[in-house]
């Protein structure tokens, strides 16, 4: 189980002189949940952009299960097994919850492969299980556009599950959630651990303690520290990076 | 199947099919000829709904595909026309080419005017028919690959398509020796199927158009009900999200763009069979905009809705134009209707019908007591 699922090697991007991500190397093991910490503007979202192909890197490489996917087009990287949730939740608002999950089941992404009416029974069952897992069975026929903020986030998590992405990138999955919603999100994420490899950006330390094993701290586009929760919380450089205030709250 | 027929949508399609198939029972050939034209417009409305409603692509140059279809068929029918055989050559030559020919040019399609050889394959009406559908589809696919491949979207697509239709109009009107310019192609022969000539003023021709429309509507509706159709709607709502699920979004957009273009070409082709002319007016911006209005009023989210919208508006327009004083006001009226619909009925008439049906379907669930209460 120690196989590396996601490996970054000296990854960097230069926005005409400004290096938002500056030589990041890290390896995330298969089934691991890695938390990315860092102050605002540290480069966390940009790092995810580089991995998922939204932004082209200017240096370094990205490997998914040993396969080099550096700077490939987004849908190619997705097909290599990388799934992503954005900072701002995005679902297909005009489709029902069920249809959203159907679309997320993207095992055969070609146009002609999809000129058929429905999913096979097995896929249908998986869809129902996922609905149950994210607690949206009741809302299955509801248009996704009218879901609450929390429900939208869960639907997006459900889409990642059903997409069967082996590497999942989550950018602030609990942003704007109530305490109750956050707890439920932690539960869903903990279920993903083991089966999927996760890279999670999160500010909420209580939540991080709930889900994290290892943490990587980014500062000014570089890796500042890496280790388990206790190690990071007591790391002097990390405390300094968070403006020397009270450390990470 | 049970769920299929429990949906009122299927009944709406069936009812529509029955109505248009039954019209020959109540109308004469002249009226049917007019209605057949509206049915072609209805097909066009459905094509607009497919891209606008389902893919979120507002094509302001849909007339380009209609025009290509119309001209392809008109070229074939022009060569079948009686006058084309009367130009003193063994093979048919369109009369206008003679008027435009350089002195001394041989009276033959090979070289009577510059580019006249392009007409040679159209001596077969089947070439005209196939080109009318395939050329718009292929052209749209290539266009889509380029436009959508560059991640161009929204209003920019509309502007590009608008520019293309106007450019094409310029070329067509300019190429007088090849297209008869502003005058378009008139004085056409009849399309022949299994020895039967399709007289535009006959019930047979009307039925051909009606059946073609029903088939196109049914197939299009099935197409958007496939997984690919759902994925297309997903790309409409968020193309990035779809990309990150591994879908090649431009491939989906281009595919449906091409299907819509093929349908438009078919509509143009049928229109020529019924109306007996093709003209650069099909390539005018106002015509393409009018199609968008049909779809908006009928409901761009519904293939059938947009089709019915087109038919109703044209019937209304015909009515209005019978009253002299209203002719001038028509453009104003239709503009006003469009604004009202956009503001108050964004889903068009079909959206209204849909809401009504949903209410009706959920109504029986109420107990009699609840109904009493609801009425109070
Ligand atoms: N396309 C771009 N061009 C120029 N600068 C950019 C671009 N994208 C991001 N940046 C800059 O890179 C830096 C890192 O941004 P990023 O969004 O990755 O931070 P973050 O760690 O996700 O912060 P937050 O916690 O606020 O989400 C910021 O200063 C941002 O302004
Ligand atoms: Mg961010």
Short mmCIF file of N, CA and C in Angstrom, two decimals, chain A residues 52-54 73-75 78-79 82 84 86 90-95 99 102-106 109-112 114-117 119 156 159-160 163, chain B residues 145 149 151 221-223 225-231 233-252 255-256 347:
data_model
loop_
_atom_site.label_atom_id
_atom_site.label_comp_id
_atom_site.label_asym_id
_atom_site.label_seq_id
_atom_site.Cartn_x
_atom_site.Cartn_y
_atom_site.Cartn_z
N UNK A 52 -4.12 19.65 -11.92
CA UNK A 52 -5.30 19.26 -12.70
C UNK A 52 -5.28 19.79 -14.13
N UNK A 53 -4.27 20.58 -14.46
CA UNK A 53 -4.14 21.03 -15.85
C UNK A 53 -4.82 22.35 -16.15
N UNK A 54 -5.42 22.99 -15.12
CA UNK A 54 -6.10 24.27 -15.37
C UNK A 54 -5.06 25.33 -15.72
N UNK A 73 -3.99 18.26 -21.28
CA UNK A 73 -5.27 18.98 -21.22
C UNK A 73 -6.13 18.42 -20.08
N UNK A 74 -7.03 19.28 -19.57
CA UNK A 74 -7.77 18.94 -18.36
C UNK A 74 -8.47 17.58 -18.44
N UNK A 75 -9.16 17.35 -19.56
CA UNK A 75 -9.94 16.11 -19.59
C UNK A 75 -9.03 14.89 -19.67
N UNK A 78 -7.98 14.27 -16.12
CA UNK A 78 -9.12 13.68 -15.41
C UNK A 78 -9.22 12.19 -15.74
N UNK A 79 -9.02 11.86 -17.02
CA UNK A 79 -9.11 10.44 -17.40
C UNK A 79 -7.98 9.63 -16.80
N UNK A 82 -7.50 11.86 -12.01
CA UNK A 82 -7.50 13.00 -11.09
C UNK A 82 -8.88 13.66 -11.09
N UNK A 84 -11.43 16.64 -9.13
CA UNK A 84 -11.18 17.90 -8.44
C UNK A 84 -12.46 18.58 -7.98
N UNK A 86 -13.65 22.36 -6.71
CA UNK A 86 -13.15 23.73 -6.67
C UNK A 86 -13.50 24.42 -5.36
N UNK A 90 -19.11 23.70 -7.69
CA UNK A 90 -19.71 23.79 -9.01
C UNK A 90 -20.33 22.45 -9.37
N UNK A 91 -21.65 22.48 -9.55
CA UNK A 91 -22.39 21.31 -9.99
C UNK A 91 -23.17 21.75 -11.22
N UNK A 92 -23.86 20.81 -11.85
CA UNK A 92 -24.64 21.16 -13.03
C UNK A 92 -26.03 21.59 -12.56
N UNK A 93 -26.24 22.88 -12.50
CA UNK A 93 -27.41 23.42 -11.81
C UNK A 93 -28.73 23.09 -12.50
N UNK A 94 -28.70 22.91 -13.82
CA UNK A 94 -29.96 22.64 -14.53
C UNK A 94 -30.35 21.17 -14.52
N UNK A 95 -29.46 20.33 -14.01
CA UNK A 95 -29.75 18.89 -13.98
C UNK A 95 -30.18 18.48 -12.57
N UNK A 99 -29.07 13.12 -12.10
CA UNK A 99 -28.39 13.33 -13.39
C UNK A 99 -26.95 13.80 -13.20
N UNK A 102 -25.06 10.83 -12.58
CA UNK A 102 -24.96 10.04 -13.83
C UNK A 102 -23.86 10.59 -14.73
N UNK A 103 -23.83 11.91 -14.83
CA UNK A 103 -22.81 12.52 -15.68
C UNK A 103 -21.42 12.28 -15.08
N UNK A 104 -21.36 12.28 -13.74
CA UNK A 104 -20.05 12.10 -13.09
C UNK A 104 -19.51 10.70 -13.35
N UNK A 105 -20.40 9.76 -13.65
CA UNK A 105 -19.96 8.40 -13.94
C UNK A 105 -19.36 8.39 -15.34
N UNK A 106 -18.11 8.79 -15.42
CA UNK A 106 -17.55 9.10 -16.73
C UNK A 106 -16.55 8.05 -17.19
N UNK A 109 -15.94 8.23 -21.63
CA UNK A 109 -16.23 9.65 -21.86
C UNK A 109 -16.55 10.04 -23.31
N UNK A 110 -16.43 9.13 -24.26
CA UNK A 110 -16.63 9.50 -25.66
C UNK A 110 -18.08 9.82 -26.00
N UNK A 111 -18.29 10.63 -27.04
CA UNK A 111 -19.65 11.02 -27.45
C UNK A 111 -20.43 9.79 -27.87
N UNK A 112 -19.83 8.96 -28.75
CA UNK A 112 -20.59 7.86 -29.32
C UNK A 112 -20.86 6.75 -28.30
N UNK A 114 -21.75 7.25 -25.50
CA UNK A 114 -22.84 7.72 -24.64
C UNK A 114 -24.16 7.93 -25.37
N UNK A 115 -24.23 7.43 -26.59
CA UNK A 115 -25.50 7.52 -27.32
C UNK A 115 -26.38 6.34 -26.92
N UNK A 116 -26.57 6.18 -25.63
CA UNK A 116 -27.43 5.12 -25.13
C UNK A 116 -28.30 5.70 -24.02
N UNK A 117 -29.36 4.98 -23.70
CA UNK A 117 -30.36 5.59 -22.83
C UNK A 117 -30.01 5.60 -21.35
N UNK A 119 -27.84 3.83 -17.68
CA UNK A 119 -26.70 3.13 -17.11
C UNK A 119 -27.08 1.67 -16.89
N UNK A 156 -21.10 17.47 -4.81
CA UNK A 156 -19.84 17.50 -5.54
C UNK A 156 -18.90 16.39 -5.04
N UNK A 159 -20.05 13.29 -6.59
CA UNK A 159 -19.63 13.21 -8.00
C UNK A 159 -18.19 12.71 -8.10
N UNK A 160 -17.35 13.15 -7.16
CA UNK A 160 -15.95 12.69 -7.17
C UNK A 160 -15.87 11.20 -6.86
N UNK A 163 -17.16 9.33 -9.88
CA UNK A 163 -16.22 9.50 -11.00
C UNK A 163 -15.13 8.44 -10.90
N UNK B 145 -15.25 22.47 -33.90
CA UNK B 145 -13.94 22.02 -33.42
C UNK B 145 -13.00 23.21 -33.23
N UNK B 149 -12.91 24.37 -29.55
CA UNK B 149 -11.57 23.91 -29.19
C UNK B 149 -10.73 25.03 -28.60
N UNK B 151 -11.93 27.13 -26.67
CA UNK B 151 -12.66 27.50 -25.45
C UNK B 151 -13.40 28.83 -25.62
N UNK B 221 -35.48 14.26 -29.98
CA UNK B 221 -35.90 14.11 -28.59
C UNK B 221 -35.21 12.90 -27.94
N UNK B 222 -35.11 11.82 -28.71
CA UNK B 222 -34.42 10.64 -28.20
C UNK B 222 -32.94 10.95 -27.98
N UNK B 223 -32.37 11.70 -28.90
CA UNK B 223 -30.95 12.02 -28.81
C UNK B 223 -30.64 12.80 -27.53
N UNK B 225 -32.26 12.66 -24.90
CA UNK B 225 -32.56 11.82 -23.73
C UNK B 225 -31.46 10.81 -23.46
N UNK B 226 -30.51 10.69 -24.38
CA UNK B 226 -29.40 9.75 -24.14
C UNK B 226 -28.47 10.34 -23.09
N UNK B 227 -27.53 9.50 -22.66
CA UNK B 227 -26.52 9.98 -21.73
C UNK B 227 -25.75 11.15 -22.35
N UNK B 228 -25.47 11.03 -23.64
CA UNK B 228 -24.73 12.10 -24.32
C UNK B 228 -25.51 13.42 -24.22
N UNK B 229 -26.84 13.33 -24.33
CA UNK B 229 -27.67 14.51 -24.21
C UNK B 229 -27.58 15.13 -22.83
N UNK B 230 -27.57 14.27 -21.81
CA UNK B 230 -27.43 14.77 -20.45
C UNK B 230 -26.06 15.41 -20.25
N UNK B 231 -25.04 14.79 -20.81
CA UNK B 231 -23.70 15.34 -20.68
C UNK B 231 -23.62 16.69 -21.39
N UNK B 233 -26.04 18.84 -21.70
CA UNK B 233 -26.64 19.82 -20.81
C UNK B 233 -25.71 20.15 -19.65
N UNK B 234 -24.94 19.17 -19.24
CA UNK B 234 -23.96 19.41 -18.17
C UNK B 234 -22.91 20.42 -18.65
N UNK B 235 -22.45 20.27 -19.89
CA UNK B 235 -21.45 21.22 -20.39
C UNK B 235 -22.05 22.62 -20.47
N UNK B 236 -23.35 22.68 -20.72
CA UNK B 236 -24.03 23.98 -20.75
C UNK B 236 -23.97 24.65 -19.38
N UNK B 237 -24.22 23.86 -18.32
CA UNK B 237 -24.25 24.42 -16.98
C UNK B 237 -22.86 24.77 -16.47
N UNK B 238 -21.87 23.92 -16.76
CA UNK B 238 -20.50 24.22 -16.33
C UNK B 238 -19.54 23.42 -17.19
N UNK B 239 -18.93 24.10 -18.15
CA UNK B 239 -18.03 23.35 -19.03
C UNK B 239 -16.77 22.91 -18.29
N UNK B 240 -16.30 23.72 -17.33
CA UNK B 240 -15.10 23.30 -16.59
C UNK B 240 -15.37 22.04 -15.79
N UNK B 241 -16.53 22.01 -15.11
CA UNK B 241 -16.83 20.83 -14.30
C UNK B 241 -16.82 19.58 -15.19
N UNK B 242 -17.42 19.71 -16.36
CA UNK B 242 -17.47 18.56 -17.27
C UNK B 242 -16.07 18.16 -17.73
N UNK B 243 -15.24 19.15 -17.98
CA UNK B 243 -13.84 18.86 -18.37
C UNK B 243 -13.14 18.06 -17.28
N UNK B 244 -13.34 18.47 -16.03
CA UNK B 244 -12.66 17.80 -14.92
C UNK B 244 -13.26 16.44 -14.60
N UNK B 245 -14.35 16.12 -15.28
CA UNK B 245 -14.87 14.75 -15.15
C UNK B 245 -14.30 13.88 -16.27
N UNK B 246 -13.51 14.50 -17.14
CA UNK B 246 -12.86 13.72 -18.19
C UNK B 246 -13.54 13.82 -19.54
N UNK B 247 -14.56 14.69 -19.65
CA UNK B 247 -15.24 14.80 -20.94
C UNK B 247 -14.52 15.79 -21.84
N UNK B 248 -14.41 15.41 -23.10
CA UNK B 248 -13.85 16.29 -24.10
C UNK B 248 -14.99 17.22 -24.52
N UNK B 249 -15.15 18.31 -23.80
CA UNK B 249 -16.31 19.18 -23.99
C UNK B 249 -16.47 19.67 -25.44
N UNK B 250 -15.40 20.15 -26.08
CA UNK B 250 -15.57 20.59 -27.47
C UNK B 250 -16.09 19.49 -28.39
N UNK B 251 -15.77 18.24 -28.10
CA UNK B 251 -16.27 17.13 -28.93
C UNK B 251 -17.78 17.04 -28.82
N UNK B 252 -18.30 17.18 -27.60
CA UNK B 252 -19.75 17.14 -27.40
C UNK B 252 -20.42 18.32 -28.08
N UNK B 255 -20.34 17.95 -31.86
CA UNK B 255 -21.23 16.91 -32.34
C UNK B 255 -22.67 17.42 -32.43
N UNK B 256 -23.15 18.05 -31.35
CA UNK B 256 -24.54 18.51 -31.35
C UNK B 256 -24.73 19.73 -32.25
N UNK B 347 -38.77 30.40 -20.04
CA UNK B 347 -38.81 29.05 -20.61
C UNK B 347 -39.84 28.93 -21.73
#
